[in-house]
PDB file of C-alpha atoms in Angstrom:
ATOM      1  CA  UNK J   1     -34.572   8.268 -24.097  1.00  0.00           C
ATOM      2  CA  UNK J   2     -36.628  11.000 -22.489  1.00  0.00           C
ATOM      3  CA  UNK J   3     -35.013  13.964 -20.830  1.00  0.00           C
ATOM      4  CA  UNK J   4     -37.491  15.771 -18.593  1.00  0.00           C
ATOM      5  CA  UNK J   5     -37.405  19.432 -19.465  1.00  0.00           C
ATOM      6  CA  UNK J   6     -40.440  21.641 -19.298  1.00  0.00           C
ATOM      7  CA  UNK J   7     -40.381  24.001 -22.241  1.00  0.00           C
ATOM      8  CA  UNK J   8     -43.084  26.038 -23.921  1.00  0.00           C
ATOM      9  CA  UNK J   9     -44.142  25.316 -27.501  1.00  0.00           C
ATOM     10  CA  UNK J  10     -42.767  28.691 -28.539  1.00  0.00           C
ATOM     11  CA  UNK J  11     -39.365  27.903 -27.001  1.00  0.00           C
ATOM     12  CA  UNK J  12     -39.350  24.471 -28.652  1.00  0.00           C
ATOM     13  CA  UNK J  13     -40.092  25.921 -32.081  1.00  0.00           C
ATOM     14  CA  UNK J  14     -37.218  28.409 -31.702  1.00  0.00           C
ATOM     15  CA  UNK J  15     -34.713  25.814 -30.476  1.00  0.00           C
ATOM     16  CA  UNK J  16     -32.272  23.779 -32.511  1.00  0.00           C
ATOM     17  CA  UNK J  17     -29.907  21.154 -31.195  1.00  0.00           C
ATOM     18  CA  UNK J  18     -26.428  20.562 -32.644  1.00  0.00           C
ATOM     19  CA  UNK J  19     -26.810  16.773 -32.533  1.00  0.00           C
ATOM     20  CA  UNK J  20     -30.250  16.431 -34.142  1.00  0.00           C
ATOM     21  CA  UNK J  21     -33.803  17.564 -33.523  1.00  0.00           C
ATOM     22  CA  UNK J  22     -36.002  16.484 -30.630  1.00  0.00           C
ATOM     23  CA  UNK J  23     -39.669  15.650 -30.293  1.00  0.00           C
ATOM     24  CA  UNK J  24     -41.936  17.594 -27.954  1.00  0.00           C
ATOM     25  CA  UNK J  25     -44.758  15.980 -25.996  1.00  0.00           C
ATOM     26  CA  UNK J  26     -46.762  17.986 -23.436  1.00  0.00           C
ATOM     27  CA  UNK J  27     -43.805  20.160 -22.449  1.00  0.00           C
ATOM     28  CA  UNK J  28     -41.300  17.313 -22.379  1.00  0.00           C
ATOM     29  CA  UNK J  29     -38.366  17.155 -24.785  1.00  0.00           C
ATOM     30  CA  UNK J  30     -37.909  13.653 -26.223  1.00  0.00           C
ATOM     31  CA  UNK J  31     -34.482  12.813 -27.608  1.00  0.00           C
ATOM     32  CA  UNK J  32     -34.456  10.472 -30.585  1.00  0.00           C
ATOM     33  CA  UNK J  33     -31.811   7.717 -30.656  1.00  0.00           C
ATOM     34  CA  UNK J  34     -28.905   8.319 -33.016  1.00  0.00           C
ATOM     35  CA  UNK J  35     -29.601   6.203 -36.113  1.00  0.00           C
ATOM     36  CA  UNK J  36     -27.087   3.735 -37.555  1.00  0.00           C
ATOM     37  CA  UNK J  37     -26.064   3.575 -41.223  1.00  0.00           C
ATOM     38  CA  UNK J  38     -28.793   1.064 -42.166  1.00  0.00           C
ATOM     39  CA  UNK J  39     -31.461   3.424 -40.813  1.00  0.00           C
ATOM     40  CA  UNK J  40     -30.275   6.299 -42.990  1.00  0.00           C
ATOM     41  CA  UNK J  41     -29.902   4.046 -46.009  1.00  0.00           C
ATOM     42  CA  UNK J  42     -33.494   2.803 -45.778  1.00  0.00           C
ATOM     43  CA  UNK J  43     -34.743   6.341 -45.206  1.00  0.00           C
ATOM     44  CA  UNK J  44     -33.131   7.463 -48.482  1.00  0.00           C
ATOM     45  CA  UNK J  45     -34.257   4.344 -50.368  1.00  0.00           C
ATOM     46  CA  UNK J  46     -37.871   4.882 -49.312  1.00  0.00           C
ATOM     47  CA  UNK J  47     -37.813   8.578 -50.199  1.00  0.00           C
ATOM     48  CA  UNK J  48     -36.321   7.825 -53.624  1.00  0.00           C
ATOM     49  CA  UNK J  49     -38.835   5.033 -54.163  1.00  0.00           C
ATOM     50  CA  UNK J  50     -41.772   7.377 -53.568  1.00  0.00           C
ATOM     51  CA  UNK J  51     -40.284   9.980 -55.912  1.00  0.00           C
ATOM     52  CA  UNK J  52     -39.856   7.291 -58.566  1.00  0.00           C
ATOM     53  CA  UNK J  53     -43.432   6.046 -58.051  1.00  0.00           C
ATOM     54  CA  UNK J  54     -44.687   9.603 -58.594  1.00  0.00           C
ATOM     55  CA  UNK J  55     -43.297   9.570 -62.121  1.00  0.00           C
ATOM     56  CA  UNK J  56     -45.356   6.529 -63.114  1.00  0.00           C
ATOM     57  CA  UNK J  57     -48.438   7.068 -65.226  1.00  0.00           C
ATOM     58  CA  UNK J  58     -51.583   7.271 -63.139  1.00  0.00           C
ATOM     59  CA  UNK J  59     -49.732   7.457 -59.830  1.00  0.00           C
ATOM     60  CA  UNK J  60     -50.386  10.294 -57.404  1.00  0.00           C
ATOM     61  CA  UNK J  61     -47.699  12.823 -56.637  1.00  0.00           C
ATOM     62  CA  UNK J  62     -45.933  11.529 -53.534  1.00  0.00           C
ATOM     63  CA  UNK J  63     -44.034  14.134 -51.514  1.00  0.00           C
ATOM     64  CA  UNK J  64     -41.604  12.418 -49.102  1.00  0.00           C
ATOM     65  CA  UNK J  65     -39.908  14.349 -46.299  1.00  0.00           C
ATOM     66  CA  UNK J  66     -37.585  13.064 -43.599  1.00  0.00           C
ATOM     67  CA  UNK J  67     -37.126  14.161 -40.004  1.00  0.00           C
ATOM     68  CA  UNK J  68     -39.547  17.101 -40.301  1.00  0.00           C
ATOM     69  CA  UNK J  69     -41.424  18.356 -37.251  1.00  0.00           C
ATOM     70  CA  UNK J  70     -45.154  17.597 -37.441  1.00  0.00           C
ATOM     71  CA  UNK J  71     -47.661  19.211 -35.097  1.00  0.00           C
ATOM     72  CA  UNK J  72     -50.063  16.446 -34.078  1.00  0.00           C
ATOM     73  CA  UNK J  73     -51.707  18.512 -31.326  1.00  0.00           C
ATOM     74  CA  UNK J  74     -51.161  21.972 -29.841  1.00  0.00           C
ATOM     75  CA  UNK J  75     -48.439  20.580 -27.566  1.00  0.00           C
ATOM     76  CA  UNK J  76     -47.299  17.436 -29.432  1.00  0.00           C
ATOM     77  CA  UNK J  77     -44.612  17.526 -32.135  1.00  0.00           C
ATOM     78  CA  UNK J  78     -43.279  14.330 -33.661  1.00  0.00           C
ATOM     79  CA  UNK J  79     -40.565  13.687 -36.245  1.00  0.00           C
ATOM     80  CA  UNK J  80     -41.442  10.670 -38.374  1.00  0.00           C
ATOM     81  CA  UNK J  81     -38.355   9.159 -39.964  1.00  0.00           C
ATOM     82  CA  UNK J  82     -40.192   9.561 -43.262  1.00  0.00           C
ATOM     83  CA  UNK J  83     -43.556  11.177 -43.947  1.00  0.00           C
ATOM     84  CA  UNK J  84     -45.211  11.048 -47.345  1.00  0.00           C
ATOM     85  CA  UNK J  85     -47.779  13.617 -48.402  1.00  0.00           C
ATOM     86  CA  UNK J  86     -50.101  13.261 -51.391  1.00  0.00           C
ATOM     87  CA  UNK J  87     -50.335  15.721 -54.281  1.00  0.00           C
ATOM     88  CA  UNK J  88     -49.725  18.990 -52.412  1.00  0.00           C
ATOM     89  CA  UNK J  89     -47.077  20.237 -50.040  1.00  0.00           C
ATOM     90  CA  UNK J  90     -48.405  21.072 -46.584  1.00  0.00           C
ATOM     91  CA  UNK J  91     -49.224  24.755 -46.231  1.00  0.00           C
ATOM     92  CA  UNK J  92     -47.252  25.132 -42.986  1.00  0.00           C
ATOM     93  CA  UNK J  93     -43.494  24.644 -42.613  1.00  0.00           C
ATOM     94  CA  UNK J  94     -44.327  22.605 -39.525  1.00  0.00           C
ATOM     95  CA  UNK J  95     -47.130  20.477 -40.972  1.00  0.00           C
ATOM     96  CA  UNK J  96     -50.276  20.427 -38.868  1.00  0.00           C
ATOM     97  CA  UNK J  97     -52.200  18.181 -41.248  1.00  0.00           C
ATOM     98  CA  UNK J  98     -51.444  14.457 -41.332  1.00  0.00           C
ATOM     99  CA  UNK J  99     -49.325  12.960 -44.081  1.00  0.00           C
ATOM    100  CA  UNK J 100     -50.695  10.037 -46.090  1.00  0.00           C
ATOM    101  CA  UNK J 101     -47.934   7.767 -44.732  1.00  0.00           C
ATOM    102  CA  UNK J 102     -45.785   7.956 -41.587  1.00  0.00           C
ATOM    103  CA  UNK J 103     -42.809   5.604 -41.401  1.00  0.00           C
ATOM    104  CA  UNK J 104     -40.632   4.835 -38.400  1.00  0.00           C
ATOM    105  CA  UNK J 105     -37.347   3.020 -39.030  1.00  0.00           C
ATOM    106  CA  UNK J 106     -36.135   1.117 -36.001  1.00  0.00           C
ATOM    107  CA  UNK J 107     -32.782   1.857 -34.413  1.00  0.00           C
ATOM    108  CA  UNK J 108     -31.201  -0.449 -31.818  1.00  0.00           C
ATOM    109  CA  UNK J 109     -31.966   2.008 -28.989  1.00  0.00           C
ATOM    110  CA  UNK J 110     -35.681   2.428 -29.797  1.00  0.00           C
ATOM    111  CA  UNK J 111     -38.045   1.478 -26.990  1.00  0.00           C
ATOM    112  CA  UNK J 112     -41.230  -0.414 -27.841  1.00  0.00           C
ATOM    113  CA  UNK J 113     -43.456   1.570 -25.448  1.00  0.00           C
ATOM    114  CA  UNK J 114     -42.327   4.873 -26.948  1.00  0.00           C
ATOM    115  CA  UNK J 115     -42.713   3.528 -30.490  1.00  0.00           C
ATOM    116  CA  UNK J 116     -46.244   2.219 -29.891  1.00  0.00           C
ATOM    117  CA  UNK J 117     -47.315   5.519 -28.317  1.00  0.00           C
ATOM    118  CA  UNK J 118     -46.024   7.382 -31.354  1.00  0.00           C
ATOM    119  CA  UNK J 119     -47.723   4.983 -33.796  1.00  0.00           C
ATOM    120  CA  UNK J 120     -51.051   5.399 -31.950  1.00  0.00           C
ATOM    121  CA  UNK J 121     -50.685   9.166 -32.118  1.00  0.00           C
ATOM    122  CA  UNK J 122     -50.139   9.002 -35.883  1.00  0.00           C
ATOM    123  CA  UNK J 123     -53.261   6.853 -36.390  1.00  0.00           C
ATOM    124  CA  UNK J 124     -55.380   9.006 -34.067  1.00  0.00           C
ATOM    125  CA  UNK J 125     -54.194  12.092 -35.953  1.00  0.00           C
ATOM    126  CA  UNK J 126     -55.508  10.639 -39.203  1.00  0.00           C
ATOM    127  CA  UNK J 127     -52.445   9.179 -40.940  1.00  0.00           C
ATOM    128  CA  UNK J 128     -53.817   6.609 -43.419  1.00  0.00           C
ATOM    129  CA  UNK J 129     -50.776   4.310 -43.415  1.00  0.00           C
ATOM    130  CA  UNK J 130     -48.429   3.877 -40.448  1.00  0.00           C
ATOM    131  CA  UNK J 131     -45.439   1.639 -41.137  1.00  0.00           C
ATOM    132  CA  UNK J 132     -42.407   0.414 -39.223  1.00  0.00           C
ATOM    133  CA  UNK J 133     -39.269  -0.901 -40.912  1.00  0.00           C
ATOM    134  CA  UNK J 134     -36.727  -2.962 -38.977  1.00  0.00           C
ATOM    135  CA  UNK J 135     -33.367  -2.885 -40.818  1.00  0.00           C
ATOM    136  CA  UNK J 136     -31.644  -5.264 -38.413  1.00  0.00           C
ATOM    137  CA  UNK J 137     -34.398  -7.892 -38.516  1.00  0.00           C
ATOM    138  CA  UNK J 138     -35.130  -7.155 -42.197  1.00  0.00           C
ATOM    139  CA  UNK J 139     -38.845  -6.957 -41.378  1.00  0.00           C
ATOM    140  CA  UNK J 140     -41.745  -4.668 -42.149  1.00  0.00           C
ATOM    141  CA  UNK J 141     -44.779  -3.869 -40.023  1.00  0.00           C
ATOM    142  CA  UNK J 142     -48.003  -1.950 -40.357  1.00  0.00           C
ATOM    143  CA  UNK J 143     -49.903  -0.341 -37.524  1.00  0.00           C
ATOM    144  CA  UNK J 144     -53.674  -0.052 -37.664  1.00  0.00           C
ATOM    145  CA  UNK J 145     -56.656  -0.195 -35.308  1.00  0.00           C
ATOM    146  CA  UNK J 146     -55.767  -3.824 -34.515  1.00  0.00           C
ATOM    147  CA  UNK J 147     -52.238  -2.871 -33.457  1.00  0.00           C
ATOM    148  CA  UNK J 148     -48.805  -3.602 -34.889  1.00  0.00           C
ATOM    149  CA  UNK J 149     -48.453  -6.609 -37.165  1.00  0.00           C
ATOM    150  CA  UNK J 150     -45.672  -7.946 -39.323  1.00  0.00           C
ATOM    151  CA  UNK J 151     -46.369  -7.868 -43.034  1.00  0.00           C
ATOM    152  CA  UNK J 152     -44.615  -9.398 -46.029  1.00  0.00           C
ATOM    153  CA  UNK J 153     -44.645  -6.066 -47.884  1.00  0.00           C
ATOM    154  CA  UNK J 154     -45.673  -2.450 -47.437  1.00  0.00           C
ATOM    155  CA  UNK J 155     -48.914  -1.998 -49.368  1.00  0.00           C
ATOM    156  CA  UNK J 156     -50.952   0.959 -50.597  1.00  0.00           C
ATOM    157  CA  UNK J 157     -54.068  -0.872 -51.810  1.00  0.00           C
ATOM    158  CA  UNK J 158     -55.753   2.304 -53.051  1.00  0.00           C
ATOM    159  CA  UNK J 159     -52.967   2.676 -55.668  1.00  0.00           C
ATOM    160  CA  UNK J 160     -52.116  -1.009 -56.206  1.00  0.00           C
ATOM    161  CA  UNK J 161     -48.589  -0.332 -54.909  1.00  0.00           C
ATOM    162  CA  UNK J 162     -46.605  -3.016 -53.103  1.00  0.00           C
ATOM    163  CA  UNK J 163     -43.122  -2.487 -51.689  1.00  0.00           C
ATOM    164  CA  UNK J 164     -41.463  -5.880 -51.141  1.00  0.00           C
ATOM    165  CA  UNK J 165     -38.518  -6.365 -48.756  1.00  0.00           C
ATOM    166  CA  UNK J 166     -36.083  -6.659 -51.688  1.00  0.00           C
ATOM    167  CA  UNK J 167     -36.719  -2.957 -52.446  1.00  0.00           C
ATOM    168  CA  UNK J 168     -35.401  -1.923 -49.030  1.00  0.00           C
ATOM    169  CA  UNK J 169     -33.013  -4.512 -47.715  1.00  0.00           C
ATOM    170  CA  UNK J 170     -29.752  -5.014 -49.578  1.00  0.00           C
ATOM    171  CA  UNK J 171     -28.821  -8.617 -50.181  1.00  0.00           C
ATOM    172  CA  UNK J 172     -26.344  -9.902 -47.569  1.00  0.00           C
TER     173      UNK J 172
END
């Protein structure tokens, strides 16, 4: 859902919307679809999971944040459903350095072309792990230089961490 509206970066950064934040791409305001319950539930489960993983011996300090504006380029601001930073909080309130992980959780109104563009931007920006979670289909995907592919689990090989579907999807 894109609503054409030319706005400066300064105006965007000073604007808040009563029904949820927007993304900003080259002067255009991009409205995010309103998420259903399952979207919010998985967002919280993932954030809590990363906080729990941080408390394990030998694990890095994971810093999860949801729906926070990230400045990918001078005129591109995205709001990953969940971003996970490593060890240190970003120095800026609107992070301009890539998180370690960017996660998009699908909502019924998401459009594939918009999603793929966003995933490419995350990878090009330097995000190490770009994941997509589909609550309705109970599926997980990773996006890398080969594109989007379904995976049986979300994996951080550098830390020997595997997140299986059972961690995210409640049993029916």
